[in-house]
CSV table of N, CA and C in Angstrom, one decimal:
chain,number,residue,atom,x,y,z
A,1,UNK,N,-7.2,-10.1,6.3
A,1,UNK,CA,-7.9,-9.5,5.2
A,1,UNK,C,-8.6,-8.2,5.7
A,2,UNK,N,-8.4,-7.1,4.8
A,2,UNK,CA,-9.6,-6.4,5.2
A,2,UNK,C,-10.0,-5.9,3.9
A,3,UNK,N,-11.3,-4.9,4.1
A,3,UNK,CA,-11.6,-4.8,2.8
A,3,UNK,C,-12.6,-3.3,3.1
A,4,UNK,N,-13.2,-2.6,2.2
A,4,UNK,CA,-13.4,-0.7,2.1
A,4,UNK,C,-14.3,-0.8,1.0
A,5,UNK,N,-15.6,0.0,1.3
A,5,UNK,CA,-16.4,-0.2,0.1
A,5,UNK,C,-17.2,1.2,0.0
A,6,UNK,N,-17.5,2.0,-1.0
A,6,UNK,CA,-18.0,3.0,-1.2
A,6,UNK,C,-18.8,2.8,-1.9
A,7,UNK,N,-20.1,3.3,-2.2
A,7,UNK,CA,-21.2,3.2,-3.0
A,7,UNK,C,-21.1,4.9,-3.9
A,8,UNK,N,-21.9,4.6,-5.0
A,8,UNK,CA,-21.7,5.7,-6.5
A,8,UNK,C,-22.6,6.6,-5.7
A,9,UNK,N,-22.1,7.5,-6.0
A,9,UNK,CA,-23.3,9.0,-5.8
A,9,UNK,C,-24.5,8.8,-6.3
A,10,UNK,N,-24.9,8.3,-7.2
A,10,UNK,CA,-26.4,8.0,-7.7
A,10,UNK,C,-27.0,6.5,-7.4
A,11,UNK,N,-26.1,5.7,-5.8
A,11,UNK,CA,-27.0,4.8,-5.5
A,11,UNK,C,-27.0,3.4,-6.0
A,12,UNK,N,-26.8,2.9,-7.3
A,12,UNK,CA,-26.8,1.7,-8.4
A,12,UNK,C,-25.6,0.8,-7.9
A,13,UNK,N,-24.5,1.6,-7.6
A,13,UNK,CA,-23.0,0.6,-7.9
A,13,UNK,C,-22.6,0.9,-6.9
A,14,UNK,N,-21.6,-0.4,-6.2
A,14,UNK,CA,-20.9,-0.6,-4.7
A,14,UNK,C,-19.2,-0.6,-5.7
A,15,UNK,N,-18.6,-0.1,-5.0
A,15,UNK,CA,-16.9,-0.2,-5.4
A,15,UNK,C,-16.3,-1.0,-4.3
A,16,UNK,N,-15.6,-1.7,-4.2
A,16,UNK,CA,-14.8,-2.7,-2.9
A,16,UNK,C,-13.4,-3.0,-3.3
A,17,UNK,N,-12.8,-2.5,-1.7
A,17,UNK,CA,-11.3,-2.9,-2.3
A,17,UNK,C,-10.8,-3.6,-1.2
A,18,UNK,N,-10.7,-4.4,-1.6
A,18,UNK,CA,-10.0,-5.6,-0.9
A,18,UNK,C,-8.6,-6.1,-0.4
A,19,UNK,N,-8.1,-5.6,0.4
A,19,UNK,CA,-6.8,-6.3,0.9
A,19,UNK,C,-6.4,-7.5,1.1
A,20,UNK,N,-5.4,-8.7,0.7
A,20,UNK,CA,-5.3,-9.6,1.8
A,20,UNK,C,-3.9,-9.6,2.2
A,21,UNK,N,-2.9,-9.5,3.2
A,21,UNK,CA,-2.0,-10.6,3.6
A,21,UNK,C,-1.5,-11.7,3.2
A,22,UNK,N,-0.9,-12.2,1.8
A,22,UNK,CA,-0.4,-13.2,1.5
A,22,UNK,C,1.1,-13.8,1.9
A,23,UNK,N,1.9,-13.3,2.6
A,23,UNK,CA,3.0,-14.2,2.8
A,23,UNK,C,3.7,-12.6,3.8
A,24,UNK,N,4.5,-12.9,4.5
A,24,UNK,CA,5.6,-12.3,5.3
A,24,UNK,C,7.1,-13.1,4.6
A,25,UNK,N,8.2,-12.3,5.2
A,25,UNK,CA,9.6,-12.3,5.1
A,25,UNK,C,10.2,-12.0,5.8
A,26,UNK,N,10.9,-12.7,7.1
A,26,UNK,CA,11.6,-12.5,8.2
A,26,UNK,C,12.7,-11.8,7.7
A,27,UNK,N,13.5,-12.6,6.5
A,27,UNK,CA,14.7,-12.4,6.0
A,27,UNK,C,14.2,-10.5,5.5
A,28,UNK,N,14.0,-10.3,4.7
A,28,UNK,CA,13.7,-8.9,4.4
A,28,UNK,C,12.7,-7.8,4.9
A,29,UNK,N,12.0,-8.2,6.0
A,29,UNK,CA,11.0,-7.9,7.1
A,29,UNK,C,10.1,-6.8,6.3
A,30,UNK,N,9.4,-7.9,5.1
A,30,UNK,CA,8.5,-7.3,4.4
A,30,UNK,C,7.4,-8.3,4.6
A,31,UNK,N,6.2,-7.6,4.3
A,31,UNK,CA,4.6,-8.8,3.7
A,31,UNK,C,4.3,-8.3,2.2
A,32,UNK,N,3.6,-9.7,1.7
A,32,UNK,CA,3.6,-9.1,0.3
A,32,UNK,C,1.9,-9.1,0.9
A,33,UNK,N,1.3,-8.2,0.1
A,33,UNK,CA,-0.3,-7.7,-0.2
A,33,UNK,C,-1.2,-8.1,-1.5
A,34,UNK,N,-1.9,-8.5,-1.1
A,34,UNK,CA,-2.4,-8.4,-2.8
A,34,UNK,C,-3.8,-7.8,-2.5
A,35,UNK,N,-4.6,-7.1,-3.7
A,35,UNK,CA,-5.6,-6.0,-3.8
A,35,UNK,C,-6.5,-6.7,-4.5
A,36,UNK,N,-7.7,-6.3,-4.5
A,36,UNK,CA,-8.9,-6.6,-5.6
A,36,UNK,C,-9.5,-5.3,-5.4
A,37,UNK,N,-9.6,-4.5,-6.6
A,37,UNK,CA,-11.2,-3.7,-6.6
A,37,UNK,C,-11.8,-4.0,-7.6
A,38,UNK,N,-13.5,-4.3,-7.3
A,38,UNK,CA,-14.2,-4.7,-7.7
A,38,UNK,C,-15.7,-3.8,-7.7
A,39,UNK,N,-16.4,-4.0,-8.8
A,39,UNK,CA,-17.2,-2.8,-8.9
A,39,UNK,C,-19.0,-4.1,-9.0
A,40,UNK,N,-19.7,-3.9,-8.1
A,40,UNK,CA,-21.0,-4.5,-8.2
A,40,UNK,C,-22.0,-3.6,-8.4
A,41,UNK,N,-23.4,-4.2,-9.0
A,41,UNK,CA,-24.3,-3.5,-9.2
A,41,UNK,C,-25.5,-3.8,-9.0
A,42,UNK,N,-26.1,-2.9,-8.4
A,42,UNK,CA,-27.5,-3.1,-7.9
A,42,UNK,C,-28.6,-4.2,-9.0
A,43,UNK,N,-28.3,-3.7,-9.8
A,43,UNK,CA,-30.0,-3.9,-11.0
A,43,UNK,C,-29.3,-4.0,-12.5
A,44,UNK,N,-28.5,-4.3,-12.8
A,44,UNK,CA,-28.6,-4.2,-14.3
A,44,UNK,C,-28.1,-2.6,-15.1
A,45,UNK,N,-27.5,-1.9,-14.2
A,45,UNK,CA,-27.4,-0.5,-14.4
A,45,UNK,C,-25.7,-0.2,-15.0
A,46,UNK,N,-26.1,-0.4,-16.5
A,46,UNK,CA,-24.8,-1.0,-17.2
A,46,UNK,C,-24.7,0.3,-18.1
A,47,UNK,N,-23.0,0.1,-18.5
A,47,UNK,CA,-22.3,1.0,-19.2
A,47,UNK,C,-21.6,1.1,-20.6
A,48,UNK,N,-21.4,1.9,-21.3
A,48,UNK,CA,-20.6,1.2,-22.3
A,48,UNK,C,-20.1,2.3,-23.2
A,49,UNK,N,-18.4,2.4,-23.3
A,49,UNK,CA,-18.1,3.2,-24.4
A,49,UNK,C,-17.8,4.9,-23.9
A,50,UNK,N,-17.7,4.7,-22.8
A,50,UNK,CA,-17.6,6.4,-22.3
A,50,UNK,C,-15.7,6.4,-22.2
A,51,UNK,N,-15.3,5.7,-22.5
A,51,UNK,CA,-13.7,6.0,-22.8
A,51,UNK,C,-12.9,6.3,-21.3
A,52,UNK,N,-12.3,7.4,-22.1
A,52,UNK,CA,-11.5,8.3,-20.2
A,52,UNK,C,-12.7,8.8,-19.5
A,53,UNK,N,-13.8,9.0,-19.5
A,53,UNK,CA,-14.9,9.7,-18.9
A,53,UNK,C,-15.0,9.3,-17.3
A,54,UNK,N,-14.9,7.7,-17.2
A,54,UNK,CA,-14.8,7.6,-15.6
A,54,UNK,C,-13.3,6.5,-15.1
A,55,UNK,N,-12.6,7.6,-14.2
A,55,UNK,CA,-11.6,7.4,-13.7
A,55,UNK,C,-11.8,6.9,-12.4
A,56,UNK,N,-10.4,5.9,-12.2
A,56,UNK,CA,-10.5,5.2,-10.7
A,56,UNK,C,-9.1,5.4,-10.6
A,57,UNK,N,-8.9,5.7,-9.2
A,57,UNK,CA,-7.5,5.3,-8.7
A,57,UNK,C,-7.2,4.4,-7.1
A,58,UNK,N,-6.2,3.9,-7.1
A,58,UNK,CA,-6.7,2.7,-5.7
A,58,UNK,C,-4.7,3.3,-5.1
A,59,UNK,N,-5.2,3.8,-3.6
A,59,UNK,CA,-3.6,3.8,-3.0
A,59,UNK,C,-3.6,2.6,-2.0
A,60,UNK,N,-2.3,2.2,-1.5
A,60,UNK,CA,-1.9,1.6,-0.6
A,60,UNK,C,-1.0,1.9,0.3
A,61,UNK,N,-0.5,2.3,1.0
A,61,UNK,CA,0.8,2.2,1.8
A,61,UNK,C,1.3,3.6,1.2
A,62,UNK,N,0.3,4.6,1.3
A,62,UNK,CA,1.1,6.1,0.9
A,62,UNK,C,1.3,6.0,-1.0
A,63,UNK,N,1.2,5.1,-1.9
A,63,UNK,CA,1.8,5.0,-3.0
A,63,UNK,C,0.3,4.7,-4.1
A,64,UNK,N,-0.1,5.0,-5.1
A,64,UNK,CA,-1.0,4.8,-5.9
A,64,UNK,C,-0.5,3.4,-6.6
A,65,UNK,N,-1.7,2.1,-6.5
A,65,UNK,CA,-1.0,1.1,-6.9
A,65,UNK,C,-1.7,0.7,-8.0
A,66,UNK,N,-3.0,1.3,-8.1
A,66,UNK,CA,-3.6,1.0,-9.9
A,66,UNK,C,-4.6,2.4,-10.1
A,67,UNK,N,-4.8,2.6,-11.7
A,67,UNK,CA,-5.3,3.6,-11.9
A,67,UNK,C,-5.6,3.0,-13.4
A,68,UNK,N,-6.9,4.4,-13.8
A,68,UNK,CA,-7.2,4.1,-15.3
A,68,UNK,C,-8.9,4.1,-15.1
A,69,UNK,N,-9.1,3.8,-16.7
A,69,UNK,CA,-10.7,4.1,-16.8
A,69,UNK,C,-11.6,3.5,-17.3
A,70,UNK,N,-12.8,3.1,-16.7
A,70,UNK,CA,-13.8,2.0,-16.6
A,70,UNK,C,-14.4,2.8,-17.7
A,71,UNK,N,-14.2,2.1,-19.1
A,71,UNK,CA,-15.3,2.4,-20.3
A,71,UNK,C,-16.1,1.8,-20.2
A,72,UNK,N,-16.4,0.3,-19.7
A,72,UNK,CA,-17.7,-0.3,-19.9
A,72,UNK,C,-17.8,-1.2,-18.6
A,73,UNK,N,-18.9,-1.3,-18.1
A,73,UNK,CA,-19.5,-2.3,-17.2
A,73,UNK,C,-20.8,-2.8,-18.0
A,74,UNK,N,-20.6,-4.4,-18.2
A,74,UNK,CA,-21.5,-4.8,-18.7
A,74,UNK,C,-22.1,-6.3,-18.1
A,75,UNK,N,-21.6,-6.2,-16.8
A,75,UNK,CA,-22.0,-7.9,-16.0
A,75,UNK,C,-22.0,-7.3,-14.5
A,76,UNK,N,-23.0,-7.9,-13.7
A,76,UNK,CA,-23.7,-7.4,-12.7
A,76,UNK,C,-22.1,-7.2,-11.7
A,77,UNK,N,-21.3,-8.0,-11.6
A,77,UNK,CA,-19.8,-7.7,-11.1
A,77,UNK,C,-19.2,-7.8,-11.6
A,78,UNK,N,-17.8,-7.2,-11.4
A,78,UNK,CA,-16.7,-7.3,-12.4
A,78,UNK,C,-15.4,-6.7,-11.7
A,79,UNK,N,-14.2,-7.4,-12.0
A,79,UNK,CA,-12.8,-6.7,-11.1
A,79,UNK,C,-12.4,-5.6,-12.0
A,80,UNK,N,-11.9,-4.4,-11.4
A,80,UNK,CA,-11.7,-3.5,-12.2
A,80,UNK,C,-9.6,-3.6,-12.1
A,81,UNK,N,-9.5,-4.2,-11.2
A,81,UNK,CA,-8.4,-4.2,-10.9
A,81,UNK,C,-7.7,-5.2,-10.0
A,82,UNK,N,-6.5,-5.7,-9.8
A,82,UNK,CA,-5.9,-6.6,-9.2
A,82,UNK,C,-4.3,-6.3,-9.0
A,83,UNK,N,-3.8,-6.6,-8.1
A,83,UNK,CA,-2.5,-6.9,-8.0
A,83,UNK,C,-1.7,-7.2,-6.6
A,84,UNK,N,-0.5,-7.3,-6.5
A,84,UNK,CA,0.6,-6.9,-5.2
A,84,UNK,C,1.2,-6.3,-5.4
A,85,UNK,N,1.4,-6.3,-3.9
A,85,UNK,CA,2.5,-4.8,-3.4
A,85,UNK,C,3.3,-5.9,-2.3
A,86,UNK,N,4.7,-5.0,-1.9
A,86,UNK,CA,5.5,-5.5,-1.2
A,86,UNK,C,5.8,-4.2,-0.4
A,87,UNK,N,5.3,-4.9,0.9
A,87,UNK,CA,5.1,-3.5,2.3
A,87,UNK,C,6.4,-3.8,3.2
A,88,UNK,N,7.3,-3.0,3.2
A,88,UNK,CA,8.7,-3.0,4.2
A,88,UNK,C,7.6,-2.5,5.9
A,89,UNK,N,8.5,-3.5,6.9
A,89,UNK,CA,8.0,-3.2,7.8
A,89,UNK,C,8.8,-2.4,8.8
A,90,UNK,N,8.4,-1.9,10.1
A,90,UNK,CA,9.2,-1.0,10.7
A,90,UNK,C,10.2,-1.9,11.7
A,91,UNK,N,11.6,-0.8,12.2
A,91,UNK,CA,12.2,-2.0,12.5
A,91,UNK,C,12.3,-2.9,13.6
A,92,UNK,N,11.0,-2.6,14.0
A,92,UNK,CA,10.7,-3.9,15.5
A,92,UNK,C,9.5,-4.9,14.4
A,93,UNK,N,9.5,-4.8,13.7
A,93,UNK,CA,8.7,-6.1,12.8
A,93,UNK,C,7.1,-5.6,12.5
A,94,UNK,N,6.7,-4.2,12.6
A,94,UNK,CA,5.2,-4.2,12.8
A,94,UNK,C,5.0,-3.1,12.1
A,95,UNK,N,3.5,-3.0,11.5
A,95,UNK,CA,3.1,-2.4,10.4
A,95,UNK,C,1.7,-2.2,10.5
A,96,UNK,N,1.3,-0.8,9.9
A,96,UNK,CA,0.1,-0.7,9.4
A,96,UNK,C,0.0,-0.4,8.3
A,97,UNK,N,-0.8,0.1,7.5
A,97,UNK,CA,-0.6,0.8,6.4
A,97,UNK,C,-2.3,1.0,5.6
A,98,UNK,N,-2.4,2.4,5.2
A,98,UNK,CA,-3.8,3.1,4.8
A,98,UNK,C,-3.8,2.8,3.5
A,99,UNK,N,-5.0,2.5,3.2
A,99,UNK,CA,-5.8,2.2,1.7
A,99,UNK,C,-6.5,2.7,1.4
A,100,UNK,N,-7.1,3.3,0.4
A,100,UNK,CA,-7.8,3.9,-0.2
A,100,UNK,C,-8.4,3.8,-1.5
A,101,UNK,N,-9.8,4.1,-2.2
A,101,UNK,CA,-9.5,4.3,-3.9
A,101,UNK,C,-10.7,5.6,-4.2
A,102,UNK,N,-10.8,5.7,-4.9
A,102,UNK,CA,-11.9,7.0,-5.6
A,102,UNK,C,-12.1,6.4,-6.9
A,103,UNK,N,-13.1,7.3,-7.7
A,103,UNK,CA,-13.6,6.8,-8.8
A,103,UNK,C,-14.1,8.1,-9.0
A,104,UNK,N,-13.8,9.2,-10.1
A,104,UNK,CA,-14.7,9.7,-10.5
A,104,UNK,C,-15.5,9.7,-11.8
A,105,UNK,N,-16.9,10.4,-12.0
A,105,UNK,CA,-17.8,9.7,-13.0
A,105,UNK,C,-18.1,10.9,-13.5
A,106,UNK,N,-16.6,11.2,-14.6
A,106,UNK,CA,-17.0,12.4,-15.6
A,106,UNK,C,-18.3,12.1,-16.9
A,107,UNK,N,-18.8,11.3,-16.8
A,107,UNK,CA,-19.6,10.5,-17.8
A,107,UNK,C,-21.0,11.5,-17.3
A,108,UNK,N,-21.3,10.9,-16.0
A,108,UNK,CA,-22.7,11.8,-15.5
A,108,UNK,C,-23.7,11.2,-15.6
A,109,UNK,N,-23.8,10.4,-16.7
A,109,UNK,CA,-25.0,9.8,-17.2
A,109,UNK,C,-25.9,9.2,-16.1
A,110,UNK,N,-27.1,9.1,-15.8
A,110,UNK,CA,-28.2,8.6,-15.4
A,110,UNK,C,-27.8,7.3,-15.0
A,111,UNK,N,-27.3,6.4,-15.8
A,111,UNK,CA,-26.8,4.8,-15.4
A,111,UNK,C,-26.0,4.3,-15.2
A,112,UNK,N,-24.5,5.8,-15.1
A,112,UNK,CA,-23.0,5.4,-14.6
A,112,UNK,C,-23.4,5.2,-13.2
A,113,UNK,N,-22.0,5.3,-12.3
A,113,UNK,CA,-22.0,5.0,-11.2
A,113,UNK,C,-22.2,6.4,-10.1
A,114,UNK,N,-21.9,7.7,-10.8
A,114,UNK,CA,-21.4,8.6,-9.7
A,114,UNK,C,-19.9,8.3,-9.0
A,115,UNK,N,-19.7,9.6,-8.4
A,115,UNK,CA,-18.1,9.5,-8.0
A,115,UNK,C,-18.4,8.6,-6.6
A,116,UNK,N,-17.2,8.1,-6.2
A,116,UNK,CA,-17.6,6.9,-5.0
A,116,UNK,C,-16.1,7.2,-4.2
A,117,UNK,N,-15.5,7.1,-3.3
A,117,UNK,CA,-14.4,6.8,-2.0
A,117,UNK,C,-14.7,6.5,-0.7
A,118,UNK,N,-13.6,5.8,-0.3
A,118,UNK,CA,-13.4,5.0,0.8
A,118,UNK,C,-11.7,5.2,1.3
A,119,UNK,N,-11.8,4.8,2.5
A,119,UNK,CA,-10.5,4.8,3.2
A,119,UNK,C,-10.8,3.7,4.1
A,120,UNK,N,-9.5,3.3,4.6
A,120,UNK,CA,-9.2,2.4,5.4
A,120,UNK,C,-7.8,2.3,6.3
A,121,UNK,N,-7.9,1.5,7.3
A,121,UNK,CA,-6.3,1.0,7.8
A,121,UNK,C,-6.1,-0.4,8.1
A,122,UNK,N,-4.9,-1.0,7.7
A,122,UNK,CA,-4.7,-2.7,7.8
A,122,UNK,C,-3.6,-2.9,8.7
A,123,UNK,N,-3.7,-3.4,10.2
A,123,UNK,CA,-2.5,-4.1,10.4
A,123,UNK,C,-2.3,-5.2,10.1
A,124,UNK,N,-1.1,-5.2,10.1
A,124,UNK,CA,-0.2,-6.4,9.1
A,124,UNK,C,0.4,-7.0,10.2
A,125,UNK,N,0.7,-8.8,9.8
A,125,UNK,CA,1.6,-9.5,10.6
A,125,UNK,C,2.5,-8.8,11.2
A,126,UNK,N,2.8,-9.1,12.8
A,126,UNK,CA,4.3,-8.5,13.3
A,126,UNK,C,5.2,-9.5,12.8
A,127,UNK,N,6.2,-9.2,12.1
A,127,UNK,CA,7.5,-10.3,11.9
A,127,UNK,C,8.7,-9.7,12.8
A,128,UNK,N,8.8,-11.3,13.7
A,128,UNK,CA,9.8,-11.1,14.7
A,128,UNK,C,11.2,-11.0,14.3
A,129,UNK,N,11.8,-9.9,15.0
A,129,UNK,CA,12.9,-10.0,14.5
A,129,UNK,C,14.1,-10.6,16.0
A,130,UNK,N,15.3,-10.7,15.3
A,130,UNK,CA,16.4,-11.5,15.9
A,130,UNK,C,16.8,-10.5,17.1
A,131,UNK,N,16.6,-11.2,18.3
A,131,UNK,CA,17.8,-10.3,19.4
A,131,UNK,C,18.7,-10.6,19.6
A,132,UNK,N,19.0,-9.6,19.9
A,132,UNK,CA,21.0,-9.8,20.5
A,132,UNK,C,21.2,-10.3,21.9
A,133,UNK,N,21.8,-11.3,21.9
A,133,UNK,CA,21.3,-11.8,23.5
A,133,UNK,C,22.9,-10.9,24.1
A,134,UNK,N,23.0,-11.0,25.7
A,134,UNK,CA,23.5,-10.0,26.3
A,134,UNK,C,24.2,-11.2,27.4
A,135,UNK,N,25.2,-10.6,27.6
A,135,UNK,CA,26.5,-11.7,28.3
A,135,UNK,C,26.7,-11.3,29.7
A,136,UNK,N,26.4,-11.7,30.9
A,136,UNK,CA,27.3,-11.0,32.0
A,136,UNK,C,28.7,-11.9,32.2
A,137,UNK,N,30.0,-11.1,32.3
A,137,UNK,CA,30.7,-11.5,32.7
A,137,UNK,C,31.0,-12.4,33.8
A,138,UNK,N,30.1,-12.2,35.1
A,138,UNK,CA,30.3,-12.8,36.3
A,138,UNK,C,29.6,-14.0,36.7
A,139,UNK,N,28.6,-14.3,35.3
A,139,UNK,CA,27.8,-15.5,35.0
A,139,UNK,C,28.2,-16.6,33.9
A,140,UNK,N,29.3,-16.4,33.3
A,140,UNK,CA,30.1,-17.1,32.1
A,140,UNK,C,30.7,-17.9,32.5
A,141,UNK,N,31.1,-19.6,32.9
A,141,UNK,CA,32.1,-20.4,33.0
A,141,UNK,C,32.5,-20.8,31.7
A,142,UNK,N,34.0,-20.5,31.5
A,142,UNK,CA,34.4,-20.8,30.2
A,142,UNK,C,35.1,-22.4,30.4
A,143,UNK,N,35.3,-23.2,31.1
A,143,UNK,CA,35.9,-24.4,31.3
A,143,UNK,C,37.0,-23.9,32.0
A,144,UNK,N,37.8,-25.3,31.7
A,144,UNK,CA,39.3,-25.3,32.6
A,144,UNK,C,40.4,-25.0,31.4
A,145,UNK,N,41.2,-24.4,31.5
A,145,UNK,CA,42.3,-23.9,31.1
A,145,UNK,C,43.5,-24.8,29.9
């Protein structure tokens, strides 16, 4: 698991995005991922009705994996977003891969959050892959004839 957290320019709200590692795949030498970003709040410093005004976006592995805009925060936490991804790994079995999200607060208001980012990097399970085993000729008894 790992996890990246950025606090709002005006102090009130923590953003967190969460990674975990749920499952590998020898056969297709992928991990699936799954995400939480979640938005906490200091004090009661709630929102409501600002529409497109404040934008988030959350990447993973080079690729933007949720986006869209927080009209209302109205409970001290709340998930703004969730999902999986399926991360191909390199071809000796091993992986990292950079995360990230932003949030900007075109709203402005006194009790939104301000714009917030974070980055991060996750290594992921190595999945072993198959060797080719190697023959000496002068070491081989094939039986008797």
């Amino acid at each position: 698991m790992a996890s990246i957290s950025g606090r709002g320019a005006k102090g009130h709200h923590t953003y967190t995005l969460t990674l975990t590692e749920t499952a590998t795949s020898v056969a297709n030498n992928t991990s699936t991922v799954s995400f939480s970003f979640d938005l906490t709040d200091d004090a009661n410093w709630f929102w409501e009705g600002w529409n497109q005004s404040i934008t988030y976006s959350v990447s993973a592995n080079g690729s933007v994996v949720a986006s869209g805009s927080i009209p209302n925060h109205t409970t001290k936490s709340q998930n703004i977003a969730k999902g999986t991804i399926t991360v191909p790994h390199n071809a000796d079995g091993t992986k990292s891969i950079s995360y990230s999200f932003s949030v900007s607060d075109g709203a402005n208001q006194y009790y939104t959050s301000g714009n917030a980012s974070a980055s991060g990097t996750m290594v992921l399970s190595t999945i072993p892959r198959a060797t080719t085993p190697t023959f000496s000729s002068k070491n081989v008894t094939m039986g008797s004839a």
